[in-house]
mmCIF file of C-alpha atoms in Angstrom:
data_model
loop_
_atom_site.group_PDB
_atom_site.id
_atom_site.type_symbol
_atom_site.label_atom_id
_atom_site.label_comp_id
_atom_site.label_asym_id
_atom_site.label_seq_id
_atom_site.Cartn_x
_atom_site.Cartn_y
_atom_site.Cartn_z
ATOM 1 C CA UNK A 1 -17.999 0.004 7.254
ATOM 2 C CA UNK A 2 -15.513 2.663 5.922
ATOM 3 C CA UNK A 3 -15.917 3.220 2.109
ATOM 4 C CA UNK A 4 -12.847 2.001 -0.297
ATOM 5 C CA UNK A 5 -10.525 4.779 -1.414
ATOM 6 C CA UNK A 6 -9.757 5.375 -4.863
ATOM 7 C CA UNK A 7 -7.653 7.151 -6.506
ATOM 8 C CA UNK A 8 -7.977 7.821 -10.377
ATOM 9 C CA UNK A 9 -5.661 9.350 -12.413
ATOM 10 C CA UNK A 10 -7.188 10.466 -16.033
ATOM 11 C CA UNK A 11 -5.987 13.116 -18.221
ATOM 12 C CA UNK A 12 -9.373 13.306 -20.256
ATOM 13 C CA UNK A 13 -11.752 16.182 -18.436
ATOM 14 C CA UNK A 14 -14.995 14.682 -19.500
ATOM 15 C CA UNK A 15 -14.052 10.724 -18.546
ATOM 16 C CA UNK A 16 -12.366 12.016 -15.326
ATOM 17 C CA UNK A 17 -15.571 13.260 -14.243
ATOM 18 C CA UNK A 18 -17.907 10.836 -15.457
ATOM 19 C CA UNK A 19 -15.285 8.221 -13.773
ATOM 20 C CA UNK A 20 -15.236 10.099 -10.757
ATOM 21 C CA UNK A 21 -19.296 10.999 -10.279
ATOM 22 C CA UNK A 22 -20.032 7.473 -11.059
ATOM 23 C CA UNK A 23 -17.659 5.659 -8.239
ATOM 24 C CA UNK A 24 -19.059 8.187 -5.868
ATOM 25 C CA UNK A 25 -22.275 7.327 -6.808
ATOM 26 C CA UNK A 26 -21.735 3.460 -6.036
ATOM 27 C CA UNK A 27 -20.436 4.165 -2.411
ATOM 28 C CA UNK A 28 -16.553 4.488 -3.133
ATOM 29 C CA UNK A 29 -14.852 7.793 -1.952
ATOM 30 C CA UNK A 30 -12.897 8.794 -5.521
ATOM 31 C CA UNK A 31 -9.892 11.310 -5.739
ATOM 32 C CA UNK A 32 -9.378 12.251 -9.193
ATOM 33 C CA UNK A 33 -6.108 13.718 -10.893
ATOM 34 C CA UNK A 34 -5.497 15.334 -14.380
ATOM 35 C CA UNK A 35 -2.099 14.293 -14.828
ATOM 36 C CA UNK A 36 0.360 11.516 -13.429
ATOM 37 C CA UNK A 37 2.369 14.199 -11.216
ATOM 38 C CA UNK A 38 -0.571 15.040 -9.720
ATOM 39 C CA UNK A 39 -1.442 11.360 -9.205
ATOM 40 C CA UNK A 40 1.957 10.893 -7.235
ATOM 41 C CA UNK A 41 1.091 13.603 -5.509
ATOM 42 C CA UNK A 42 -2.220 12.929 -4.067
ATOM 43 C CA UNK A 43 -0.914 8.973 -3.235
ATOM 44 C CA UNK A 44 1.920 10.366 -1.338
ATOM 45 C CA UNK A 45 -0.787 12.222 0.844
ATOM 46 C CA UNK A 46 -3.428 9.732 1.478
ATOM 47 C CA UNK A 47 -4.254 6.153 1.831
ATOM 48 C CA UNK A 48 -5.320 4.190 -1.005
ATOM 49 C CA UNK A 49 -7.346 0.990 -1.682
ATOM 50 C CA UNK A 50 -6.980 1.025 -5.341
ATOM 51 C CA UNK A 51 -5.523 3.039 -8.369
ATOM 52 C CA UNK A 52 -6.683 3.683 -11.671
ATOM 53 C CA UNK A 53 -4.357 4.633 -14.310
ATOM 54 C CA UNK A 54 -4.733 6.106 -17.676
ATOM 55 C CA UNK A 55 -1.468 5.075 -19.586
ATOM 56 C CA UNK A 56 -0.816 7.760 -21.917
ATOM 57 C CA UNK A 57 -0.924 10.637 -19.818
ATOM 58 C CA UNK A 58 1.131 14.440 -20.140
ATOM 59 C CA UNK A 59 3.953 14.863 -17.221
ATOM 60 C CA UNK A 60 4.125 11.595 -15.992
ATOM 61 C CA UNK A 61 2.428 8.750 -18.188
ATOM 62 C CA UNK A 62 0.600 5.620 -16.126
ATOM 63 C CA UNK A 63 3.456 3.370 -16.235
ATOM 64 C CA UNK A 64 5.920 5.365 -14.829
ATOM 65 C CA UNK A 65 3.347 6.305 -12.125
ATOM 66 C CA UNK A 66 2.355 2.932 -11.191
ATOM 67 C CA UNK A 67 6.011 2.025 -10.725
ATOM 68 C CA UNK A 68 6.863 4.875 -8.502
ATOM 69 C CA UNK A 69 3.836 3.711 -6.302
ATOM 70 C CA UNK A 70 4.906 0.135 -6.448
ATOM 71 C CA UNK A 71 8.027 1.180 -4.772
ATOM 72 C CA UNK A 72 6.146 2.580 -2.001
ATOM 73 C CA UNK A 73 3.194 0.540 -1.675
ATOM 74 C CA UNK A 74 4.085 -2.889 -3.689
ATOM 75 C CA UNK A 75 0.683 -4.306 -2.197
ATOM 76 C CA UNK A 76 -2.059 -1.509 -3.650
ATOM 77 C CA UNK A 77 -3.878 -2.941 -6.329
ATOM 78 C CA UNK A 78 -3.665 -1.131 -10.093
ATOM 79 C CA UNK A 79 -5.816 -0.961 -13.073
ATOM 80 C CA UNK A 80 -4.551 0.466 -16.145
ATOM 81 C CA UNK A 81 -7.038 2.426 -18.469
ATOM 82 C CA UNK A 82 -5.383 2.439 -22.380
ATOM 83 C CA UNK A 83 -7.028 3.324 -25.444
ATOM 84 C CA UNK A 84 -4.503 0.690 -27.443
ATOM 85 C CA UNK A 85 -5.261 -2.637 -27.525
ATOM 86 C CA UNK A 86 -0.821 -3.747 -27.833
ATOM 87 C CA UNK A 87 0.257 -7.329 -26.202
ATOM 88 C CA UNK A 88 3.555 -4.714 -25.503
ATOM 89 C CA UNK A 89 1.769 -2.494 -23.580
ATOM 90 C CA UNK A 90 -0.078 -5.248 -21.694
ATOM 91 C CA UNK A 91 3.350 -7.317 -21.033
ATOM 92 C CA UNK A 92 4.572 -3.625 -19.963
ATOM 93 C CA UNK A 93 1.412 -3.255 -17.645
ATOM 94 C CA UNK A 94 1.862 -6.902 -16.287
ATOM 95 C CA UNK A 95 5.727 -6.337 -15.280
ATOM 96 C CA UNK A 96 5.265 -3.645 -12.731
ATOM 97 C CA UNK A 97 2.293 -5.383 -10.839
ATOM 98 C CA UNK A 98 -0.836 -4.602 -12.999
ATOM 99 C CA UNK A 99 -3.937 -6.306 -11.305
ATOM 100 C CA UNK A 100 -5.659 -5.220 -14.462
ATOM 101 C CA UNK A 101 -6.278 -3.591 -17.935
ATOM 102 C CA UNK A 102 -8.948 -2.302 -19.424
ATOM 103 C CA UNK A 103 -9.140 -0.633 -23.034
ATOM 104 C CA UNK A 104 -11.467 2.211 -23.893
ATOM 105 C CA UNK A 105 -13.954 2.352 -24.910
ATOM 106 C CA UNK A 106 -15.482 0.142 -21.758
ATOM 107 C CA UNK A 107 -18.547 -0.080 -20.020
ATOM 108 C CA UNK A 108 -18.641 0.967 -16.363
ATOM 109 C CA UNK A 109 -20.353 -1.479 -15.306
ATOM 110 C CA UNK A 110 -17.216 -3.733 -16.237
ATOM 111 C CA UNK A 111 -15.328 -1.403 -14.467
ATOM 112 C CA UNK A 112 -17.000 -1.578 -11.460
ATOM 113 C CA UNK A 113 -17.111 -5.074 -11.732
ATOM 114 C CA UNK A 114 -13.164 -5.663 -12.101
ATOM 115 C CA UNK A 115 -13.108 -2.860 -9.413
ATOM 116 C CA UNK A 116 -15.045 -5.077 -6.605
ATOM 117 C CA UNK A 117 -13.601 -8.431 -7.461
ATOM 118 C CA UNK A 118 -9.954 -6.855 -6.774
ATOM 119 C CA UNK A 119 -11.182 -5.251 -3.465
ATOM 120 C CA UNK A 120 -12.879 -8.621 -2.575
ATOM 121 C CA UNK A 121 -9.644 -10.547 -3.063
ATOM 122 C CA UNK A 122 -7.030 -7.825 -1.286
ATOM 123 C CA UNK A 123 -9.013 -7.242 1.444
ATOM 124 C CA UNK A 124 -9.796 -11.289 2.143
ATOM 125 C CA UNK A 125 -5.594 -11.339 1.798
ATOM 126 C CA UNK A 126 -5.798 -8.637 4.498
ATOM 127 C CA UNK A 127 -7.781 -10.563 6.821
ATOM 128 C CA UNK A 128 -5.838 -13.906 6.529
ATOM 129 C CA UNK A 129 -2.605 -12.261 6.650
ATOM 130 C CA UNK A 130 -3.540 -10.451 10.173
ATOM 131 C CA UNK A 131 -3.907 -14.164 11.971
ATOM 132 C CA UNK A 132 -0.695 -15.379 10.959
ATOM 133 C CA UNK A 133 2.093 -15.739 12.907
ATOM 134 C CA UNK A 134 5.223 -14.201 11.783
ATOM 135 C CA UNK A 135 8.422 -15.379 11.864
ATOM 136 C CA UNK A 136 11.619 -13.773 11.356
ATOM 137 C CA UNK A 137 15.209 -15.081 12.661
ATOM 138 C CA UNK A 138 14.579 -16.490 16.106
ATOM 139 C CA UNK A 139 11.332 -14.819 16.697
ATOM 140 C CA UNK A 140 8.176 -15.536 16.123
ATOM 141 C CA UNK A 141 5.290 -12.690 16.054
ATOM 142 C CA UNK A 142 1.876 -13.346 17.230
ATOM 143 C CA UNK A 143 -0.185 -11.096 16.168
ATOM 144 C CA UNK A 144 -3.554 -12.334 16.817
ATOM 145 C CA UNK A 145 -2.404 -12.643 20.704
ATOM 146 C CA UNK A 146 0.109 -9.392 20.343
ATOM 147 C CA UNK A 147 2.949 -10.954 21.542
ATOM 148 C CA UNK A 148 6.212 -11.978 20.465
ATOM 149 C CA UNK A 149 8.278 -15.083 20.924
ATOM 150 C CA UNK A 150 12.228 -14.811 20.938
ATOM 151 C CA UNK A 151 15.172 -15.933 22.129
ATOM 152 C CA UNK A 152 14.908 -14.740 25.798
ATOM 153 C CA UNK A 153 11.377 -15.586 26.050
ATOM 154 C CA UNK A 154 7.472 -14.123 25.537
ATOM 155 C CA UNK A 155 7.308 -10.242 24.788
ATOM 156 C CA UNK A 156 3.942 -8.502 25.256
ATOM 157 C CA UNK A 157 3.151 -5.949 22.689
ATOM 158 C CA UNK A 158 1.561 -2.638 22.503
ATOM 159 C CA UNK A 159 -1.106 -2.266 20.207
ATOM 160 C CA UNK A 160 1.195 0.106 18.600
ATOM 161 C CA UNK A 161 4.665 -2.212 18.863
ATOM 162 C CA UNK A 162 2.219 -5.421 17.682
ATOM 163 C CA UNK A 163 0.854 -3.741 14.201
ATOM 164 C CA UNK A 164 4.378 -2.226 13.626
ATOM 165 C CA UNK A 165 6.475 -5.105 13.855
ATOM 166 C CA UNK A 166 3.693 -7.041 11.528
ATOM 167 C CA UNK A 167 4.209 -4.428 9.152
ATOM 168 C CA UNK A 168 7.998 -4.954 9.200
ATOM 169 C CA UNK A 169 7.525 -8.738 8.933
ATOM 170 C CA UNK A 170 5.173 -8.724 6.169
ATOM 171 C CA UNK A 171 7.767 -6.467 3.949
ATOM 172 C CA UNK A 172 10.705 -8.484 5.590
ATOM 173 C CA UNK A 173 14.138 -6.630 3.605
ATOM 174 C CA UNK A 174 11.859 -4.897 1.809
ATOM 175 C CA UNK A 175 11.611 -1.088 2.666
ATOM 176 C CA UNK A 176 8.522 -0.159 4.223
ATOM 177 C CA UNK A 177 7.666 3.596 3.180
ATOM 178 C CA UNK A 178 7.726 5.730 6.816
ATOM 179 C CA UNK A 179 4.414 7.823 5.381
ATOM 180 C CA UNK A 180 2.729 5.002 4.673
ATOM 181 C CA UNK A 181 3.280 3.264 7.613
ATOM 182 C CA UNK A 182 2.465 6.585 9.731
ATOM 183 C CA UNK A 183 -1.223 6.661 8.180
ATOM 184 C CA UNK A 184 -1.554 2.768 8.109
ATOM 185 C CA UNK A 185 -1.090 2.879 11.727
ATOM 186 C CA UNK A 186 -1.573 6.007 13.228
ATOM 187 C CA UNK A 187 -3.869 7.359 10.659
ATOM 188 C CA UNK A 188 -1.639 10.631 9.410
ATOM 189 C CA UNK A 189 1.791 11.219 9.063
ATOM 190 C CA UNK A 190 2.068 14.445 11.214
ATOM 191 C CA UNK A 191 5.164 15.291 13.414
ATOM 192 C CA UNK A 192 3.645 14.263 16.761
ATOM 193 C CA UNK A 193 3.097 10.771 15.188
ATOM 194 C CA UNK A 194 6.172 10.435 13.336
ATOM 195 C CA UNK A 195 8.098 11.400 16.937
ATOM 196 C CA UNK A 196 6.009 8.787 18.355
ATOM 197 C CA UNK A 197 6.403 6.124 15.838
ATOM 198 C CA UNK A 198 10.562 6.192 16.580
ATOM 199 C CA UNK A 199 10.275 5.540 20.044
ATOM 200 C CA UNK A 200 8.641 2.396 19.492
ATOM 201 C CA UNK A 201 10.726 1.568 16.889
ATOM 202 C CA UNK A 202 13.356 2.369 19.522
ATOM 203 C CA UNK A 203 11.820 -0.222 22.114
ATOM 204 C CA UNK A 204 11.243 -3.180 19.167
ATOM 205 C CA UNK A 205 14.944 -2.567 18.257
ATOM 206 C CA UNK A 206 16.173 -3.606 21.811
ATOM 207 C CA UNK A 207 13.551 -6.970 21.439
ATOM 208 C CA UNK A 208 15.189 -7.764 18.516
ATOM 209 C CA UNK A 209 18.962 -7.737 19.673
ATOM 210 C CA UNK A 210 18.574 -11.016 21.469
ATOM 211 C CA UNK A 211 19.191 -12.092 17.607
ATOM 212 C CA UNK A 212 22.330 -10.215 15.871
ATOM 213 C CA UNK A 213 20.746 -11.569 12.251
ATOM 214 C CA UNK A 214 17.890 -9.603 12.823
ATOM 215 C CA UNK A 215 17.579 -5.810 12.770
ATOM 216 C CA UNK A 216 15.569 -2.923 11.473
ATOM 217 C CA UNK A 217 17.478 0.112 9.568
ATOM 218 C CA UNK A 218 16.531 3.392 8.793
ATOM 219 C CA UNK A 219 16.920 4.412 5.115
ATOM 220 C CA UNK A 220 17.458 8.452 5.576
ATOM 221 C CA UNK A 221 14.756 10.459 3.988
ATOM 222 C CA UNK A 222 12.125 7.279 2.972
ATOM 223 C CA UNK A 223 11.397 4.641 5.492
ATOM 224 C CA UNK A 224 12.982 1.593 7.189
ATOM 225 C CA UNK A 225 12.897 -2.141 6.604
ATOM 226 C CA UNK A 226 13.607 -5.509 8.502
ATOM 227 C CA UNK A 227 16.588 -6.986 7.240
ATOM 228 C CA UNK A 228 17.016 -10.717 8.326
ATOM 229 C CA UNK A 229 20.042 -12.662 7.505
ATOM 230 C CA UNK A 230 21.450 -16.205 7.221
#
């Protein structure tokens, strides 16, 4: 089993590393940042499990951080580290998808406690949502079988076409980040894969026109998303 990814953002040296040394220790693979642009820059290279988020932070503090990832990846769970204790920074924390809050000083045991009971819940959410079927306009997406049901009959699926298109159905008109979906699929985001990922993109498209209120569009520069209508 492949260890949990986490990436922890913490402008204080000396909790950064302690942080960082002790998740190692307990069999998570930790990438730690000193300042929120960092942070953004590390997620935007990597896959993620989970974040952790110091609030007040120089550059970019943990807010404004965990909304920019939000955008991209609306489904990775966040922890905010604070050293206030303010309702308005927890109602802050709570509007842009916190899955937790914890004020320092805290033990790390009760870190690493929140830590596993968030992992334990998103990744039992993973494994229910991959036997579902999917439906979207007049089609229906098997995904457990890898085939898809439409207007004009059964369509078999590529391994490739099959996690796709549940991708695009599980973010239905919501945009689905094209770097993410590169390394949730393919496992990087290099040329060769990106090349590869439009021409089966290209092939679900021509499924998909047996029902004109279904369609996926390219947003120029960030990703692409399943609109349905009606």
């Amino acid at each position: 089993m492949s260890k949990s990814k986490l990436l922890v953002v913490e402008d204080d040296p000396n909790l950064g590393d302690i942080l960082q040394e002790y998740l190692n220790m307990k069999g998570y693979e930790t990438t730690l940042c000193r300042d929120g642009e960092e942070g953004w820059s590390k997620f935007k290279k990597d896959k993620y499990d989970l974040a952790i988020l110091d609030v007040m932070m120089p550059k970019k503090d943990g807010f404004t951080l965990g909304s920019e990832i939000k955008k991209v990846q609306e489904d990775l769970p966040i922890i905010y580290l604070t050293a206030k204790n303010l309702k308005e920074d927890i109602i802050e924390g709570l509007k842009i998808g916190a899955d937790d809050y914890i004020t320092k000083p805290f033990s790390m045991e009760e870190l690493l406690l929140r830590i596993a009971a968030i992992l334990r819940r998103t990744q039992k959410s993973e494994e229910i949502q991959a036997l579902k079927v999917y439906n979207f306009g007049e089609f229906e997406l098997h995904y457990d079988q890898q085939f898809i049901k439409g207007p004009s009959g059964d369509h078999k699926l590529t391994s490739k076409e099959n996690e796709l298109l549940r991708l695009l159905a599980s973010e239905a008109n919501k945009l689905v980040n094209r770097s993410h979906a590169l390394k949730q699929i393919w496992g990087d985001d290099s040329y060769f894969n990106a090349r590869s990922m439009d021409v089966y993109l290209s092939k679900i498209r021509k499924i998909l026109k047996d029902d004109p209120k279904v369609q996926i569009i390219t947003v120029h520069g960030e990703g692409f998303k399943l609109v349905v209508t009606g």
